[in-house]
Amino acid sequence: MTNTDYQIAADYIRNADAILIGAGAGLTAAAGINYTDREKFAEVFPAWVKRGFSMQYQLMGYQGWTEAEMWGYYAVHLNYVYFSQVSSPLYKDLRRIVGNKDYFVMTSNVDELFHKNGFDADKLYTPQGSYGRIQCTVPCTQNSVWDIRPFFEKMQTALDPELQVLTDDAAVPRCPNCGEPMFINARIDGSFLETPYEAERERFIKWINGQVDKKIVLLELGAGYNTPTVIRMPMETITQQIHGASFIRVNWEYAAVPANLESRSLGIQGDIKAFVDALMQ
Ligand SMILES: [Zn+2]
């Protein structure tokens, strides 16, 4: 990132009446949670290193385990990536950058770090779900989704801290409605329940429709090509449709902006934390 880039980004934000933040996995990594971090994995999941794994990424979608093993892993994983992650200096800085401007956040991240660091829950759209909820995997009804905390606490009572597995099958989450297996309410396949996010989507659409005549800046942070239809493509489409919009894309690898938006866009290839630090100065 050059000083000129920083100046342009700072001007876009200063001159805007409203900010739309679009955040992807790159922001999670910049805040310190990296699913491919071997060193951290060895520290947090020693029993899973003994079973031959070296990073959290390898256990996403893994099938070769019993339910007691799987929920033992998730009891530790949930604590590490969700319950123990509360305050983040990076997110607090982002909140300061937004300041008193009108804002909305859409994110593919399921960690609720925006909400935990001062962003209003009514100003978030999280279409990929939340680690704060658990759902029926059938699912038996559209409303078979619950607060994960009581299920998590039950797992903890049966967690063998050395083996990192559950020692009692009764602590394996079962749907309170039908008794079938459960999983975190995150979009991993077609069983994902969107019910909790429908109201968020309606609020978001209403908000963005209210911006068409205004000066808005879209700030995209770490949204690459894993699920481009969730954040990256909508950010481009919204920029195209709002004439007074400017667009900042910060991405470690894929910072290019569409040619037809170049006159009011800025692509910054680099580290999100360095970008936020520069803006804070
Ligand atoms: Zn059910």
PDB file of C-alpha atoms and ligand atoms in Angstrom:
ATOM      1  CA  MET A   1       0.000   0.000   0.000  1.00  0.00           C
ATOM      2  CA  THR A   2       1.362   3.400  -0.965  1.00  0.00           C
ATOM      3  CA  ASN A   3       0.778   6.701   0.812  1.00  0.00           C
ATOM      4  CA  THR A   4      -1.313   7.751  -2.177  1.00  0.00           C
ATOM      5  CA  ASP A   5      -3.552   4.688  -1.759  1.00  0.00           C
ATOM      6  CA  TYR A   6      -4.008   5.509   1.873  1.00  0.00           C
ATOM      7  CA  GLN A   7      -4.868   9.146   1.074  1.00  0.00           C
ATOM      8  CA  ILE A   8      -7.451   8.111  -1.505  1.00  0.00           C
ATOM      9  CA  ALA A   9      -9.008   5.592   0.896  1.00  0.00           C
ATOM     10  CA  ALA A  10      -9.090   8.143   3.711  1.00  0.00           C
ATOM     11  CA  ASP A  11     -10.735  10.685   1.372  1.00  0.00           C
ATOM     12  CA  TYR A  12     -13.358   8.185   0.184  1.00  0.00           C
ATOM     13  CA  ILE A  13     -14.293   7.476   3.802  1.00  0.00           C
ATOM     14  CA  ARG A  14     -14.154  11.106   4.967  1.00  0.00           C
ATOM     15  CA  ASN A  15     -16.384  12.271   2.103  1.00  0.00           C
ATOM     16  CA  ALA A  16     -18.996   9.545   2.537  1.00  0.00           C
ATOM     17  CA  ASP A  17     -22.277   9.865   4.424  1.00  0.00           C
ATOM     18  CA  ALA A  18     -22.511   6.120   4.963  1.00  0.00           C
ATOM     19  CA  ILE A  19     -20.288   3.039   5.001  1.00  0.00           C
ATOM     20  CA  LEU A  20     -21.058  -0.483   3.916  1.00  0.00           C
ATOM     21  CA  ILE A  21     -18.457  -2.943   5.192  1.00  0.00           C
ATOM     22  CA  GLY A  22     -18.253  -6.275   3.377  1.00  0.00           C
ATOM     23  CA  ALA A  23     -15.997  -8.700   5.213  1.00  0.00           C
ATOM     24  CA  GLY A  24     -14.692 -12.145   4.332  1.00  0.00           C
ATOM     25  CA  ALA A  25     -12.354 -14.783   5.714  1.00  0.00           C
ATOM     26  CA  GLY A  26      -9.335 -12.532   5.250  1.00  0.00           C
ATOM     27  CA  LEU A  27     -10.575 -10.323   8.073  1.00  0.00           C
ATOM     28  CA  THR A  28     -10.783 -13.303  10.452  1.00  0.00           C
ATOM     29  CA  ALA A  29      -7.193 -14.183   9.581  1.00  0.00           C
ATOM     30  CA  ALA A  30      -6.088 -10.563  10.077  1.00  0.00           C
ATOM     31  CA  ALA A  31      -7.709 -10.626  13.528  1.00  0.00           C
ATOM     32  CA  GLY A  32      -5.555 -13.626  14.458  1.00  0.00           C
ATOM     33  CA  ILE A  33      -7.654 -16.751  13.773  1.00  0.00           C
ATOM     34  CA  ASN A  34      -6.096 -18.747  10.989  1.00  0.00           C
ATOM     35  CA  TYR A  35      -7.429 -22.225  10.171  1.00  0.00           C
ATOM     36  CA  THR A  36      -4.114 -23.198   8.588  1.00  0.00           C
ATOM     37  CA  ASP A  37      -1.938 -22.138  11.539  1.00  0.00           C
ATOM     38  CA  ARG A  38       0.019 -25.270  12.552  1.00  0.00           C
ATOM     39  CA  GLU A  39       1.705 -23.767  15.589  1.00  0.00           C
ATOM     40  CA  LYS A  40      -1.546 -22.602  17.169  1.00  0.00           C
ATOM     41  CA  PHE A  41      -3.207 -25.920  16.323  1.00  0.00           C
ATOM     42  CA  ALA A  42      -0.473 -27.823  18.184  1.00  0.00           C
ATOM     43  CA  GLU A  43      -1.015 -25.564  21.200  1.00  0.00           C
ATOM     44  CA  VAL A  44      -4.831 -25.752  21.287  1.00  0.00           C
ATOM     45  CA  PHE A  45      -5.443 -29.297  19.980  1.00  0.00           C
ATOM     46  CA  PRO A  46      -2.545 -31.485  21.248  1.00  0.00           C
ATOM     47  CA  ALA A  47      -4.665 -34.659  21.276  1.00  0.00           C
ATOM     48  CA  TRP A  48      -5.634 -34.050  17.661  1.00  0.00           C
ATOM     49  CA  VAL A  49      -1.975 -33.686  16.680  1.00  0.00           C
ATOM     50  CA  LYS A  50      -1.463 -37.198  18.119  1.00  0.00           C
ATOM     51  CA  ARG A  51      -4.284 -38.392  15.827  1.00  0.00           C
ATOM     52  CA  GLY A  52      -2.350 -37.083  12.817  1.00  0.00           C
ATOM     53  CA  PHE A  53      -3.879 -33.651  12.178  1.00  0.00           C
ATOM     54  CA  SER A  54      -1.936 -30.411  11.918  1.00  0.00           C
ATOM     55  CA  MET A  55      -4.466 -27.634  11.237  1.00  0.00           C
ATOM     56  CA  GLN A  56      -8.134 -26.823  11.852  1.00  0.00           C
ATOM     57  CA  TYR A  57      -8.704 -26.626   8.121  1.00  0.00           C
ATOM     58  CA  GLN A  58      -8.221 -30.421   7.830  1.00  0.00           C
ATOM     59  CA  LEU A  59     -11.146 -31.060  10.179  1.00  0.00           C
ATOM     60  CA  MET A  60     -13.647 -28.860   8.341  1.00  0.00           C
ATOM     61  CA  GLY A  61     -16.102 -31.323   6.825  1.00  0.00           C
ATOM     62  CA  TYR A  62     -14.120 -34.307   8.132  1.00  0.00           C
ATOM     63  CA  GLN A  63     -16.209 -37.514   8.266  1.00  0.00           C
ATOM     64  CA  GLY A  64     -13.965 -40.200   9.753  1.00  0.00           C
ATOM     65  CA  TRP A  65     -14.880 -39.815  13.404  1.00  0.00           C
ATOM     66  CA  THR A  66     -17.455 -40.874  15.986  1.00  0.00           C
ATOM     67  CA  GLU A  67     -19.890 -38.310  17.331  1.00  0.00           C
ATOM     68  CA  ALA A  68     -18.077 -38.279  20.684  1.00  0.00           C
ATOM     69  CA  GLU A  69     -14.791 -37.537  18.888  1.00  0.00           C
ATOM     70  CA  MET A  70     -16.335 -34.919  16.627  1.00  0.00           C
ATOM     71  CA  TRP A  71     -18.052 -33.027  19.431  1.00  0.00           C
ATOM     72  CA  GLY A  72     -14.942 -33.311  21.590  1.00  0.00           C
ATOM     73  CA  TYR A  73     -13.056 -31.543  18.831  1.00  0.00           C
ATOM     74  CA  TYR A  74     -15.840 -28.971  18.416  1.00  0.00           C
ATOM     75  CA  ALA A  75     -16.054 -28.376  22.171  1.00  0.00           C
ATOM     76  CA  VAL A  76     -12.440 -27.167  21.981  1.00  0.00           C
ATOM     77  CA  HIS A  77     -12.777 -25.508  18.575  1.00  0.00           C
ATOM     78  CA  LEU A  78     -15.901 -23.541  19.593  1.00  0.00           C
ATOM     79  CA  ASN A  79     -14.185 -22.326  22.699  1.00  0.00           C
ATOM     80  CA  TYR A  80     -11.087 -21.295  20.772  1.00  0.00           C
ATOM     81  CA  VAL A  81     -12.630 -19.570  17.732  1.00  0.00           C
ATOM     82  CA  TYR A  82     -15.880 -18.312  19.269  1.00  0.00           C
ATOM     83  CA  PHE A  83     -16.364 -18.185  23.045  1.00  0.00           C
ATOM     84  CA  SER A  84     -12.820 -17.085  23.948  1.00  0.00           C
ATOM     85  CA  GLN A  85     -12.654 -14.486  21.140  1.00  0.00           C
ATOM     86  CA  VAL A  86     -14.284 -11.442  22.637  1.00  0.00           C
ATOM     87  CA  SER A  87     -12.311  -8.243  22.265  1.00  0.00           C
ATOM     88  CA  SER A  88     -10.395  -7.542  19.057  1.00  0.00           C
ATOM     89  CA  PRO A  89      -8.319  -4.358  18.641  1.00  0.00           C
ATOM     90  CA  LEU A  90      -8.676  -4.622  14.855  1.00  0.00           C
ATOM     91  CA  TYR A  91     -12.489  -4.648  14.997  1.00  0.00           C
ATOM     92  CA  LYS A  92     -12.519  -1.873  17.584  1.00  0.00           C
ATOM     93  CA  ASP A  93     -10.396   0.237  15.216  1.00  0.00           C
ATOM     94  CA  LEU A  94     -12.819  -0.518  12.400  1.00  0.00           C
ATOM     95  CA  ARG A  95     -15.676   0.658  14.610  1.00  0.00           C
ATOM     96  CA  ARG A  96     -13.767   3.916  15.259  1.00  0.00           C
ATOM     97  CA  ILE A  97     -13.229   4.419  11.521  1.00  0.00           C
ATOM     98  CA  VAL A  98     -17.001   4.154  10.988  1.00  0.00           C
ATOM     99  CA  GLY A  99     -17.504   6.715  13.763  1.00  0.00           C
ATOM    100  CA  ASN A 100     -20.844   8.529  13.623  1.00  0.00           C
ATOM    101  CA  LYS A 101     -21.563   7.695  10.008  1.00  0.00           C
ATOM    102  CA  ASP A 102     -24.550   5.572   9.101  1.00  0.00           C
ATOM    103  CA  TYR A 103     -23.352   2.019   8.413  1.00  0.00           C
ATOM    104  CA  PHE A 104     -24.184  -1.575   7.706  1.00  0.00           C
ATOM    105  CA  VAL A 105     -21.994  -4.693   7.727  1.00  0.00           C
ATOM    106  CA  MET A 106     -22.392  -7.820   5.677  1.00  0.00           C
ATOM    107  CA  THR A 107     -20.013 -10.635   6.376  1.00  0.00           C
ATOM    108  CA  SER A 108     -19.489 -14.263   5.445  1.00  0.00           C
ATOM    109  CA  ASN A 109     -17.778 -14.746   8.801  1.00  0.00           C
ATOM    110  CA  VAL A 110     -19.687 -16.654  11.488  1.00  0.00           C
ATOM    111  CA  ASP A 111     -17.665 -15.496  14.501  1.00  0.00           C
ATOM    112  CA  GLU A 112     -19.845 -12.493  15.500  1.00  0.00           C
ATOM    113  CA  LEU A 113     -16.718 -10.391  16.060  1.00  0.00           C
ATOM    114  CA  PHE A 114     -18.406  -7.275  14.671  1.00  0.00           C
ATOM    115  CA  HIS A 115     -21.148  -7.538  17.266  1.00  0.00           C
ATOM    116  CA  LYS A 116     -18.665  -8.368  20.038  1.00  0.00           C
ATOM    117  CA  ASN A 117     -16.666  -5.216  19.271  1.00  0.00           C
ATOM    118  CA  GLY A 118     -19.274  -2.493  19.241  1.00  0.00           C
ATOM    119  CA  PHE A 119     -21.186  -2.918  15.988  1.00  0.00           C
ATOM    120  CA  ASP A 120     -24.955  -2.849  16.427  1.00  0.00           C
ATOM    121  CA  ALA A 121     -26.615  -6.264  15.963  1.00  0.00           C
ATOM    122  CA  ASP A 122     -29.368  -4.540  13.958  1.00  0.00           C
ATOM    123  CA  LYS A 123     -26.751  -3.356  11.446  1.00  0.00           C
ATOM    124  CA  LEU A 124     -25.311  -6.776  10.612  1.00  0.00           C
ATOM    125  CA  TYR A 125     -26.185  -9.196   7.846  1.00  0.00           C
ATOM    126  CA  THR A 126     -24.509 -12.610   8.296  1.00  0.00           C
ATOM    127  CA  PRO A 127     -25.871 -14.834   5.518  1.00  0.00           C
ATOM    128  CA  GLN A 128     -23.457 -17.705   6.238  1.00  0.00           C
ATOM    129  CA  GLY A 129     -24.713 -18.219   9.790  1.00  0.00           C
ATOM    130  CA  SER A 130     -23.328 -17.925  13.279  1.00  0.00           C
ATOM    131  CA  TYR A 131     -21.229 -19.979  15.679  1.00  0.00           C
ATOM    132  CA  GLY A 132     -23.616 -18.738  18.341  1.00  0.00           C
ATOM    133  CA  ARG A 133     -26.377 -21.048  17.075  1.00  0.00           C
ATOM    134  CA  ILE A 134     -26.872 -24.779  16.581  1.00  0.00           C
ATOM    135  CA  GLN A 135     -29.428 -26.459  14.342  1.00  0.00           C
ATOM    136  CA  CYS A 136     -31.046 -29.772  13.506  1.00  0.00           C
ATOM    137  CA  THR A 137     -29.198 -31.353  10.538  1.00  0.00           C
ATOM    138  CA  VAL A 138     -32.380 -32.875   9.051  1.00  0.00           C
ATOM    139  CA  PRO A 139     -33.730 -30.144   9.572  1.00  0.00           C
ATOM    140  CA  CYS A 140     -37.084 -31.193  11.001  1.00  0.00           C
ATOM    141  CA  THR A 141     -38.608 -27.678  10.893  1.00  0.00           C
ATOM    142  CA  GLN A 142     -37.509 -24.272   9.590  1.00  0.00           C
ATOM    143  CA  ASN A 143     -37.288 -23.109  13.207  1.00  0.00           C
ATOM    144  CA  SER A 144     -35.131 -25.964  14.533  1.00  0.00           C
ATOM    145  CA  VAL A 145     -32.252 -23.653  15.471  1.00  0.00           C
ATOM    146  CA  TRP A 146     -31.182 -22.745  19.022  1.00  0.00           C
ATOM    147  CA  ASP A 147     -28.661 -20.753  21.050  1.00  0.00           C
ATOM    148  CA  ILE A 148     -25.548 -22.945  21.108  1.00  0.00           C
ATOM    149  CA  ARG A 149     -24.443 -22.027  24.626  1.00  0.00           C
ATOM    150  CA  PRO A 150     -26.413 -24.624  26.673  1.00  0.00           C
ATOM    151  CA  PHE A 151     -25.300 -27.355  24.242  1.00  0.00           C
ATOM    152  CA  PHE A 152     -21.701 -26.112  24.472  1.00  0.00           C
ATOM    153  CA  GLU A 153     -21.823 -26.088  28.267  1.00  0.00           C
ATOM    154  CA  LYS A 154     -23.122 -29.657  28.312  1.00  0.00           C
ATOM    155  CA  MET A 155     -20.239 -30.706  26.027  1.00  0.00           C
ATOM    156  CA  GLN A 156     -17.755 -29.143  28.450  1.00  0.00           C
ATOM    157  CA  THR A 157     -19.037 -31.319  31.322  1.00  0.00           C
ATOM    158  CA  ALA A 158     -18.168 -34.450  29.328  1.00  0.00           C
ATOM    159  CA  LEU A 159     -14.947 -33.250  27.683  1.00  0.00           C
ATOM    160  CA  ASP A 160     -11.834 -35.254  28.504  1.00  0.00           C
ATOM    161  CA  PRO A 161      -9.205 -32.479  28.530  1.00  0.00           C
ATOM    162  CA  GLU A 162      -6.347 -34.782  27.568  1.00  0.00           C
ATOM    163  CA  LEU A 163      -8.029 -36.850  24.886  1.00  0.00           C
ATOM    164  CA  GLN A 164     -10.163 -33.887  23.699  1.00  0.00           C
ATOM    165  CA  VAL A 165     -13.163 -36.148  23.080  1.00  0.00           C
ATOM    166  CA  LEU A 166     -16.509 -36.456  24.862  1.00  0.00           C
ATOM    167  CA  THR A 167     -16.616 -39.269  27.389  1.00  0.00           C
ATOM    168  CA  ASP A 168     -20.411 -39.378  27.597  1.00  0.00           C
ATOM    169  CA  ASP A 169     -22.669 -39.749  24.545  1.00  0.00           C
ATOM    170  CA  ALA A 170     -25.408 -37.927  26.449  1.00  0.00           C
ATOM    171  CA  ALA A 171     -23.418 -34.704  25.900  1.00  0.00           C
ATOM    172  CA  VAL A 172     -23.590 -35.094  22.107  1.00  0.00           C
ATOM    173  CA  PRO A 173     -26.099 -32.473  20.884  1.00  0.00           C
ATOM    174  CA  ARG A 174     -29.437 -33.917  19.778  1.00  0.00           C
ATOM    175  CA  CYS A 175     -32.268 -31.940  18.236  1.00  0.00           C
ATOM    176  CA  PRO A 176     -34.694 -31.104  21.080  1.00  0.00           C
ATOM    177  CA  ASN A 177     -37.517 -31.417  18.579  1.00  0.00           C
ATOM    178  CA  CYS A 178     -36.778 -34.713  16.774  1.00  0.00           C
ATOM    179  CA  GLY A 179     -33.671 -36.242  18.406  1.00  0.00           C
ATOM    180  CA  GLU A 180     -31.566 -36.263  15.217  1.00  0.00           C
ATOM    181  CA  PRO A 181     -27.930 -35.020  15.039  1.00  0.00           C
ATOM    182  CA  MET A 182     -27.178 -31.301  15.179  1.00  0.00           C
ATOM    183  CA  PHE A 183     -24.502 -29.023  13.798  1.00  0.00           C
ATOM    184  CA  ILE A 184     -23.402 -25.417  14.110  1.00  0.00           C
ATOM    185  CA  ASN A 185     -25.821 -23.100  12.262  1.00  0.00           C
ATOM    186  CA  ALA A 186     -23.337 -22.234   9.517  1.00  0.00           C
ATOM    187  CA  ARG A 187     -23.833 -22.706   5.786  1.00  0.00           C
ATOM    188  CA  ILE A 188     -21.918 -25.887   5.016  1.00  0.00           C
ATOM    189  CA  ASP A 189     -24.540 -27.656   2.900  1.00  0.00           C
ATOM    190  CA  GLY A 190     -28.183 -27.617   1.896  1.00  0.00           C
ATOM    191  CA  SER A 191     -29.414 -28.343   5.430  1.00  0.00           C
ATOM    192  CA  PHE A 192     -28.446 -24.824   6.583  1.00  0.00           C
ATOM    193  CA  LEU A 193     -31.349 -23.001   8.249  1.00  0.00           C
ATOM    194  CA  GLU A 194     -31.502 -19.368   7.130  1.00  0.00           C
ATOM    195  CA  THR A 195     -34.469 -18.520   9.336  1.00  0.00           C
ATOM    196  CA  PRO A 196     -32.487 -16.443  11.885  1.00  0.00           C
ATOM    197  CA  TYR A 197     -31.001 -14.302   9.077  1.00  0.00           C
ATOM    198  CA  GLU A 198     -34.159 -13.453   7.145  1.00  0.00           C
ATOM    199  CA  ALA A 199     -34.897 -10.381   9.270  1.00  0.00           C
ATOM    200  CA  GLU A 200     -31.252  -9.278   8.884  1.00  0.00           C
ATOM    201  CA  ARG A 201     -31.526  -9.529   5.119  1.00  0.00           C
ATOM    202  CA  GLU A 202     -34.727  -7.474   5.088  1.00  0.00           C
ATOM    203  CA  ARG A 203     -33.091  -4.761   7.217  1.00  0.00           C
ATOM    204  CA  PHE A 204     -30.064  -4.757   4.933  1.00  0.00           C
ATOM    205  CA  ILE A 205     -32.099  -4.457   1.719  1.00  0.00           C
ATOM    206  CA  LYS A 206     -34.132  -1.628   3.234  1.00  0.00           C
ATOM    207  CA  TRP A 207     -30.945   0.148   4.314  1.00  0.00           C
ATOM    208  CA  ILE A 208     -29.170  -0.189   0.977  1.00  0.00           C
ATOM    209  CA  ASN A 209     -32.278   0.990  -0.898  1.00  0.00           C
ATOM    210  CA  GLY A 210     -32.119   4.097   1.265  1.00  0.00           C
ATOM    211  CA  GLN A 211     -28.578   4.862   0.026  1.00  0.00           C
ATOM    212  CA  VAL A 212     -29.230   5.223  -3.713  1.00  0.00           C
ATOM    213  CA  ASP A 213     -29.084   9.041  -3.713  1.00  0.00           C
ATOM    214  CA  LYS A 214     -26.360   9.316  -1.089  1.00  0.00           C
ATOM    215  CA  LYS A 215     -22.597   9.271  -0.962  1.00  0.00           C
ATOM    216  CA  ILE A 216     -21.691   5.855   0.283  1.00  0.00           C
ATOM    217  CA  VAL A 217     -18.334   4.129   0.538  1.00  0.00           C
ATOM    218  CA  LEU A 218     -18.126   0.359   0.261  1.00  0.00           C
ATOM    219  CA  LEU A 219     -15.219  -1.114   2.192  1.00  0.00           C
ATOM    220  CA  GLU A 220     -14.492  -4.716   1.301  1.00  0.00           C
ATOM    221  CA  LEU A 221     -12.066  -6.537   3.580  1.00  0.00           C
ATOM    222  CA  GLY A 222     -10.604  -9.944   2.795  1.00  0.00           C
ATOM    223  CA  ALA A 223     -13.378 -11.309   0.568  1.00  0.00           C
ATOM    224  CA  GLY A 224     -11.713 -13.562  -1.998  1.00  0.00           C
ATOM    225  CA  TYR A 225     -12.898 -16.343  -4.256  1.00  0.00           C
ATOM    226  CA  ASN A 226     -13.957 -19.075  -1.801  1.00  0.00           C
ATOM    227  CA  THR A 227     -17.566 -17.885  -1.830  1.00  0.00           C
ATOM    228  CA  PRO A 228     -17.469 -14.804  -4.120  1.00  0.00           C
ATOM    229  CA  THR A 229     -21.258 -14.680  -4.504  1.00  0.00           C
ATOM    230  CA  VAL A 230     -21.701 -13.884  -0.802  1.00  0.00           C
ATOM    231  CA  ILE A 231     -19.661 -10.673  -0.407  1.00  0.00           C
ATOM    232  CA  ARG A 232     -17.295  -9.935  -3.290  1.00  0.00           C
ATOM    233  CA  MET A 233     -19.778  -9.908  -6.187  1.00  0.00           C
ATOM    234  CA  PRO A 234     -22.562  -8.098  -4.276  1.00  0.00           C
ATOM    235  CA  MET A 235     -20.078  -5.358  -3.317  1.00  0.00           C
ATOM    236  CA  GLU A 236     -19.274  -4.811  -7.017  1.00  0.00           C
ATOM    237  CA  THR A 237     -22.941  -4.891  -8.000  1.00  0.00           C
ATOM    238  CA  ILE A 238     -23.948  -2.390  -5.326  1.00  0.00           C
ATOM    239  CA  THR A 239     -21.106  -0.060  -6.390  1.00  0.00           C
ATOM    240  CA  GLN A 240     -22.336  -0.276  -9.986  1.00  0.00           C
ATOM    241  CA  GLN A 241     -25.916   0.478  -9.027  1.00  0.00           C
ATOM    242  CA  ILE A 242     -25.285   3.417  -6.693  1.00  0.00           C
ATOM    243  CA  HIS A 243     -23.944   6.279  -8.772  1.00  0.00           C
ATOM    244  CA  GLY A 244     -22.469   8.147  -5.790  1.00  0.00           C
ATOM    245  CA  ALA A 245     -20.715   5.093  -4.375  1.00  0.00           C
ATOM    246  CA  SER A 246     -16.995   4.680  -4.025  1.00  0.00           C
ATOM    247  CA  PHE A 247     -15.388   1.307  -3.440  1.00  0.00           C
ATOM    248  CA  ILE A 248     -12.302   0.174  -1.541  1.00  0.00           C
ATOM    249  CA  ARG A 249     -11.192  -3.434  -1.891  1.00  0.00           C
ATOM    250  CA  VAL A 250      -8.474  -4.647   0.490  1.00  0.00           C
ATOM    251  CA  ASN A 251      -7.234  -8.139  -0.267  1.00  0.00           C
ATOM    252  CA  TRP A 252      -3.969  -9.972   0.250  1.00  0.00           C
ATOM    253  CA  GLU A 253      -4.183 -11.705  -3.145  1.00  0.00           C
ATOM    254  CA  TYR A 254      -7.108 -10.537  -5.274  1.00  0.00           C
ATOM    255  CA  ALA A 255      -7.259  -6.755  -5.033  1.00  0.00           C
ATOM    256  CA  ALA A 256      -8.165  -5.983  -8.656  1.00  0.00           C
ATOM    257  CA  VAL A 257     -11.313  -3.909  -9.158  1.00  0.00           C
ATOM    258  CA  PRO A 258     -13.619  -4.168 -12.209  1.00  0.00           C
ATOM    259  CA  ALA A 259     -12.487  -1.909 -15.091  1.00  0.00           C
ATOM    260  CA  ASN A 260     -15.865  -0.155 -15.342  1.00  0.00           C
ATOM    261  CA  LEU A 261     -15.616   0.929 -11.688  1.00  0.00           C
ATOM    262  CA  GLU A 262     -11.990   2.061 -11.779  1.00  0.00           C
ATOM    263  CA  SER A 263     -12.762   5.794 -11.703  1.00  0.00           C
ATOM    264  CA  ARG A 264     -14.351   5.478  -8.250  1.00  0.00           C
ATOM    265  CA  SER A 265     -12.613   2.377  -6.894  1.00  0.00           C
ATOM    266  CA  LEU A 266      -9.377   1.548  -5.196  1.00  0.00           C
ATOM    267  CA  GLY A 267      -7.843  -1.908  -4.962  1.00  0.00           C
ATOM    268  CA  ILE A 268      -5.285  -2.333  -2.221  1.00  0.00           C
ATOM    269  CA  GLN A 269      -3.241  -5.510  -2.324  1.00  0.00           C
ATOM    270  CA  GLY A 270      -1.954  -5.998   1.186  1.00  0.00           C
ATOM    271  CA  ASP A 271      -2.596  -6.678   4.814  1.00  0.00           C
ATOM    272  CA  ILE A 272      -5.937  -5.578   6.322  1.00  0.00           C
ATOM    273  CA  LYS A 273      -4.376  -4.766   9.673  1.00  0.00           C
ATOM    274  CA  ALA A 274      -1.742  -2.524   8.031  1.00  0.00           C
ATOM    275  CA  PHE A 275      -4.536  -0.782   6.112  1.00  0.00           C
ATOM    276  CA  VAL A 276      -6.618  -0.202   9.245  1.00  0.00           C
ATOM    277  CA  ASP A 277      -3.533   0.951  11.188  1.00  0.00           C
ATOM    278  CA  ALA A 278      -2.748   3.472   8.427  1.00  0.00           C
ATOM    279  CA  LEU A 279      -6.324   4.800   8.464  1.00  0.00           C
ATOM    280  CA  MET A 280      -6.219   5.212  12.242  1.00  0.00           C
ATOM    281  CA  GLN A 281      -3.267   7.607  11.988  1.00  0.00           C
TER     282      GLN A 281
HETATM  283 ZN    ZN B   1     -34.859 -31.918  14.413  1.00  0.00          ZN
END
